[in-house]
Coordinates of C-alpha atoms and ligand atoms in Angstrom, one line a residue:
X7 CA 58.1 -24.8 -1.0
X8 CA 57.3 -25.6 -4.3
X9 CA 59.1 -29.1 -4.6
X10 CA 61.5 -29.9 -7.6
X11 CA 61.3 -32.1 -10.0
X12 CA 64.1 -34.8 -8.7
X13 CA 61.7 -34.3 -5.1
X14 CA 59.1 -35.0 -7.0
X15 CA 60.0 -38.4 -9.1
X16 CA 61.8 -39.5 -5.3
X17 CA 58.6 -38.8 -4.1
X18 CA 56.7 -41.0 -7.2
X19 CA 59.0 -43.5 -6.3
X20 CA 58.2 -44.2 -2.4
X21 CA 54.9 -44.3 -3.2
X22 CA 54.7 -47.1 -4.6
X23 CA 57.3 -48.8 -3.8
X24 CA 55.3 -48.9 -0.4
X25 CA 51.8 -48.3 -1.3
X26 CA 50.6 -48.3 -4.5
X27 CA 52.5 -51.7 -5.6
X28 CA 51.7 -53.2 -2.0
X29 CA 49.6 -56.4 -2.8
X30 CA 46.3 -56.1 -0.4
X31 CA 45.3 -59.6 -1.8
X32 CA 47.2 -62.1 -3.6
X33 CA 47.4 -60.7 -7.7
X34 CA 45.6 -57.2 -6.6
X35 CA 47.6 -54.1 -5.9
X36 CA 46.5 -50.9 -3.7
X37 CA 46.5 -49.0 -6.7
X38 CA 43.5 -51.5 -8.1
X39 CA 41.7 -49.1 -5.2
X40 CA 41.1 -47.1 -7.9
X41 CA 39.6 -49.0 -10.4
X42 CA 36.4 -50.3 -10.8
X43 CA 36.6 -53.5 -9.7
X44 CA 32.7 -54.6 -9.2
X45 CA 31.2 -57.5 -11.2
X46 CA 29.0 -55.1 -13.5
X47 CA 31.7 -53.2 -14.3
X48 CA 34.0 -56.0 -15.7
X49 CA 33.0 -56.3 -19.0
X50 CA 33.5 -52.9 -20.3
X51 CA 37.0 -52.7 -18.7
X52 CA 37.5 -56.0 -19.9
X53 CA 37.0 -54.7 -23.3
X54 CA 38.7 -51.1 -22.9
X55 CA 42.2 -53.0 -21.4
X56 CA 41.7 -55.0 -24.6
X57 CA 41.7 -51.7 -27.0
X58 CA 44.7 -50.7 -26.7
X59 CA 46.1 -53.6 -28.3
X60 CA 44.2 -52.9 -32.1
X61 CA 46.9 -50.2 -32.2
X62 CA 49.9 -52.0 -31.6
X63 CA 51.8 -54.1 -34.0
X64 CA 50.8 -57.8 -33.4
X65 CA 54.2 -59.0 -33.7
X66 CA 57.4 -58.2 -33.1
X67 CA 61.3 -58.1 -31.4
X68 CA 61.1 -55.6 -28.8
X69 CA 57.8 -54.1 -27.3
X70 CA 58.2 -51.1 -24.2
X71 CA 55.9 -50.9 -21.7
X72 CA 56.6 -47.5 -20.2
X73 CA 55.3 -47.0 -16.9
X74 CA 54.9 -50.8 -16.4
X75 CA 53.8 -51.1 -12.4
X76 CA 53.3 -55.1 -12.1
X77 CA 51.7 -55.7 -15.6
X78 CA 48.2 -55.4 -13.3
X79 CA 46.1 -56.7 -15.4
X80 CA 45.0 -60.0 -17.2
X81 CA 44.8 -58.1 -20.8
X82 CA 47.9 -56.8 -20.0
X83 CA 49.9 -59.3 -21.1
X84 CA 48.0 -60.0 -23.9
X85 CA 50.1 -57.0 -25.8
X86 CA 53.4 -58.6 -26.0
X87 CA 52.7 -61.9 -27.3
X88 CA 53.6 -61.9 -30.8
X89 CA 57.2 -60.1 -29.6
X90 CA 60.4 -62.0 -28.2
X91 CA 61.0 -59.6 -25.7
X92 CA 58.7 -57.6 -23.2
X93 CA 60.7 -54.2 -21.5
X94 CA 59.2 -52.7 -18.5
X95 CA 60.6 -50.0 -17.9
X96 CA 59.2 -47.9 -14.5
X97 CA 60.8 -45.6 -11.6
X98 CA 59.9 -48.5 -8.9
X99 CA 62.1 -51.3 -8.7
X100 CA 58.9 -52.9 -6.5
X101 CA 56.7 -52.7 -9.7
X102 CA 60.1 -54.0 -11.9
X103 CA 59.7 -57.5 -9.0
X104 CA 56.2 -58.0 -8.9
X105 CA 56.6 -57.7 -13.0
X106 CA 59.7 -60.2 -13.4
X107 CA 57.4 -62.6 -10.8
X108 CA 54.9 -62.7 -13.8
X109 CA 56.7 -62.5 -17.0
X110 CA 59.8 -64.1 -16.7
X111 CA 62.2 -64.7 -19.5
X112 CA 60.2 -63.1 -21.6
X113 CA 60.8 -59.6 -19.6
X114 CA 63.4 -57.5 -19.0
X115 CA 63.7 -54.8 -16.4
X116 CA 65.5 -51.6 -16.6
X117 CA 64.7 -48.6 -13.8
X118 CA 64.7 -46.0 -15.7
X119 CA 62.4 -42.9 -15.9
X120 CA 60.0 -42.2 -19.5
X121 CA 61.1 -38.7 -19.8
X122 CA 65.1 -39.6 -20.6
X123 CA 64.5 -43.0 -21.5
X124 CA 67.8 -45.4 -21.9
X125 CA 66.9 -46.4 -25.3
X126 CA 68.5 -46.6 -28.7
X127 CA 66.3 -44.5 -31.4
X128 CA 63.6 -47.0 -33.0
X129 CA 64.2 -49.9 -31.2
X130 CA 60.3 -51.4 -30.9
X131 CA 58.3 -52.4 -32.9
X132 CA 55.2 -51.5 -30.3
X133 CA 55.4 -49.4 -26.6
X134 CA 52.6 -48.6 -24.3
X135 CA 53.1 -46.4 -21.6
X136 CA 49.5 -46.7 -19.9
X137 CA 48.3 -44.3 -16.8
X138 CA 51.7 -43.2 -15.9
X139 CA 52.1 -39.3 -18.1
X140 CA 50.5 -38.2 -15.1
X141 CA 52.9 -38.8 -12.4
X142 CA 55.7 -37.0 -13.8
X143 CA 56.4 -33.2 -13.2
X144 CA 55.0 -30.6 -15.5
X145 CA 58.1 -29.8 -17.2
X146 CA 58.4 -33.8 -18.8
X147 CA 55.0 -34.6 -20.2
X148 CA 55.9 -32.7 -23.8
X149 CA 59.4 -34.9 -23.2
X150 CA 57.7 -38.0 -22.3
X151 CA 55.6 -38.2 -25.3
X152 CA 59.2 -37.1 -27.8
X153 CA 60.3 -39.4 -26.1
X154 CA 57.9 -42.9 -26.8
X155 CA 57.7 -41.5 -30.0
X156 CA 62.7 -41.5 -30.3
X157 CA 62.3 -44.8 -29.5
X158 CA 59.8 -46.5 -31.3
X159 CA 60.6 -47.7 -35.2
X160 CA 59.3 -46.7 -38.6
X161 CA 56.2 -47.5 -39.7
X162 CA 55.3 -48.9 -36.5
X163 CA 52.6 -46.9 -33.8
X164 CA 53.1 -46.6 -29.4
X165 CA 49.5 -46.5 -27.5
X166 CA 49.0 -44.1 -24.3
X167 CA 46.3 -43.9 -22.0
X168 CA 46.4 -40.7 -19.3
X169 CA 43.7 -39.4 -17.8
X170 CA 42.1 -35.6 -18.8
X171 CA 42.1 -32.8 -15.9
X172 CA 38.6 -33.2 -17.0
X173 CA 35.6 -33.9 -18.9
X174 CA 32.8 -32.8 -20.3
X175 CA 30.3 -35.6 -20.2
X176 CA 31.7 -37.1 -17.0
X177 CA 31.0 -33.4 -15.5
X178 CA 27.3 -32.8 -16.8
X179 CA 27.0 -36.6 -15.1
X180 CA 28.7 -35.6 -12.2
X181 CA 25.7 -32.7 -11.6
X182 CA 23.1 -35.0 -12.0
X183 CA 24.7 -37.4 -9.4
X184 CA 24.9 -34.4 -7.0
X185 CA 21.1 -33.7 -7.9
X186 CA 19.8 -37.0 -7.0
X187 CA 22.1 -37.2 -4.0
X188 CA 20.4 -33.7 -2.8
X189 CA 17.1 -35.6 -3.6
X190 CA 17.1 -39.0 -2.6
X191 CA 19.7 -38.0 0.3
X192 CA 21.0 -41.1 2.6
X193 CA 19.9 -43.7 -0.1
X194 CA 22.0 -42.6 -2.2
X195 CA 24.8 -41.3 -0.8
X196 CA 25.4 -45.2 0.4
X197 CA 25.8 -46.5 -2.5
X198 CA 28.0 -44.0 -3.9
X199 CA 31.0 -45.9 -2.1
X200 CA 33.4 -42.4 -3.6
X201 CA 37.5 -43.2 -3.4
X202 CA 39.7 -40.2 -4.3
X203 CA 42.7 -40.5 -6.5
X204 CA 45.4 -39.2 -3.7
X205 CA 48.4 -40.4 -2.6
X206 CA 51.2 -39.2 -5.2
X207 CA 52.1 -36.4 -7.2
X208 CA 49.6 -36.2 -11.0
X209 CA 49.2 -33.4 -13.3
X210 CA 46.8 -34.3 -15.9
X211 CA 45.7 -31.5 -18.8
X212 CA 42.7 -31.5 -21.5
X213 CA 42.9 -32.1 -24.9
X214 CA 43.0 -28.7 -26.3
X215 CA 46.5 -28.0 -23.8
X216 CA 48.4 -32.0 -25.5
X217 CA 47.3 -30.6 -29.2
X218 CA 49.1 -27.2 -28.3
X219 CA 51.8 -29.3 -26.7
X220 CA 52.3 -31.3 -29.0
X221 CA 50.9 -30.2 -33.2
X222 CA 54.3 -30.5 -35.5
X223 CA 56.5 -32.5 -32.8
X224 CA 54.6 -35.9 -33.2
X225 CA 52.6 -37.3 -35.8
X226 CA 49.4 -38.6 -33.5
X227 CA 45.4 -39.3 -33.1
X228 CA 43.6 -38.4 -30.1
X229 CA 41.1 -41.8 -29.6
X230 CA 39.1 -42.9 -27.1
X231 CA 39.9 -45.5 -24.2
X232 CA 36.9 -45.2 -21.9
X233 CA 34.7 -42.4 -21.6
X234 CA 33.5 -43.6 -17.4
X235 CA 35.2 -41.9 -14.6
X236 CA 35.6 -44.9 -11.9
X237 CA 33.4 -42.6 -9.9
X238 CA 30.8 -42.0 -12.3
X239 CA 30.6 -45.8 -13.0
X240 CA 30.1 -46.8 -9.5
X241 CA 27.2 -44.1 -8.8
X242 CA 24.8 -45.0 -11.8
X243 CA 25.9 -48.4 -13.4
X244 CA 23.6 -50.4 -11.0
X245 CA 22.4 -54.0 -11.5
X246 CA 18.9 -52.9 -11.1
X247 CA 19.1 -49.7 -13.7
X248 CA 20.7 -52.1 -16.0
X249 CA 23.9 -51.2 -16.1
X250 CA 25.2 -53.2 -18.0
X251 CA 23.6 -52.9 -21.2
X252 CA 24.3 -48.8 -20.6
X253 CA 28.1 -49.5 -20.7
X254 CA 27.1 -52.2 -23.8
X255 CA 25.7 -49.4 -25.3
X256 CA 28.3 -46.6 -24.4
X257 CA 31.6 -49.1 -25.8
X258 CA 29.8 -49.1 -29.0
X259 CA 29.2 -46.2 -29.5
X260 CA 33.0 -45.2 -28.3
X261 CA 34.1 -47.4 -31.2
X262 CA 32.1 -45.7 -33.5
X263 CA 33.3 -42.4 -32.5
X264 CA 36.2 -43.0 -31.3
X265 CA 38.0 -39.2 -31.3
X266 CA 34.6 -37.6 -29.6
X267 CA 34.7 -39.3 -27.0
X268 CA 38.3 -39.6 -26.7
X269 CA 38.3 -35.8 -26.2
X270 CA 35.1 -35.9 -24.6
X271 CA 35.1 -38.3 -22.0
X272 CA 37.7 -39.3 -19.1
X273 CA 40.2 -41.3 -20.7
X274 CA 41.9 -40.7 -24.0
X275 CA 44.2 -43.7 -26.2
X276 CA 46.8 -41.6 -27.9
X277 CA 47.7 -42.9 -31.1
X278 CA 51.5 -42.1 -31.9
X279 CA 52.5 -43.0 -35.5
X280 CA 55.7 -43.0 -36.0
Ligands
SAM318 C1 49.1 -45.7 -12.2 S1 50.6 -47.1 -12.4 C2 50.3 -47.4 -13.4 C3 51.1 -48.6 -13.8 C4 50.5 -49.7 -15.1 N1 50.6 -49.5 -16.7 C5 49.3 -49.5 -15.6 O1 48.0 -49.5 -16.2 O2 48.8 -51.0 -14.5 C6 51.9 -45.5 -12.6 C7 53.5 -46.3 -12.9 O3 54.0 -44.9 -13.5 C8 55.0 -45.3 -12.7 N2 55.9 -44.4 -12.5 C9 55.4 -42.7 -13.1 N3 56.2 -41.9 -12.7 C10 57.3 -42.5 -13.8 C11 58.5 -41.7 -14.3 N4 58.9 -40.7 -14.0 N5 59.3 -42.9 -15.2 C12 59.2 -43.8 -15.4 N6 57.6 -44.6 -14.6 C13 57.2 -43.6 -13.9 C14 55.7 -45.1 -11.3 O4 56.1 -46.4 -10.1 C15 53.8 -46.4 -11.6 O5 54.2 -48.8 -11.9

């Protein structure tokens, strides 16, 4: 039997309350298992987090973080530095309690659903929603984008990051990885620490779906947040192969061709302009 939309949301909330936002060490959540936390990947990932900031106004009154989680990475704090208040909206109260510990009086906290935001139109001078819409029931994805646009002030921008269901660039590297593993066998397998993203409801789409869903309804552009999947990064980016330099080159290319990498890499950054 297919779960109803309400059941899906309940499952997602329970997952984040009990598992996703469980601290496995100080400031590090179970959720971070899906990220490449190795030192060699840090600079690239840090710069990708910083990239979000380029697309939103540096100052304003209210800043919305829709699906904020506990504001788990230090770079996230920078996004709302120039704002009076950061409004964290999430269906997980565990996430919001942790977010409140992190930002205290700078924050306002609302247990709420991204596809039905409990805010008046045009009240936010800046909006981000990071890695959240893919957890919604499929029918709610478009309403979530429209809701983010509805609450955004005129002349301002929202930055939305979600993964595509597949990436032509990552598919090629995955094929190469499979081939290398059959040739080198055990040695490569041991170094390929895969972490399957599992645990709760996730539905992702591709760039064509997004265009069909949003064209004519929103003023938006597809740009790149990050090309690399965690699994591909963990396999190919190694110190002995000059991994750090490959990532620097990739980041530079992403900046030069943001639409190309946004559409063909794994993680687009969808910029909504009001
Ligand atoms: C993968 S986490 C991302 C958290 C944070 N944005 C980040 O990038 O670290 C997804 C977050 O979305 C929240 N979420 C899932 N479905 C939601 C919904 N319908 N409305 C609001 N928040 C939701 C989850 O509770 C969780 O905190």
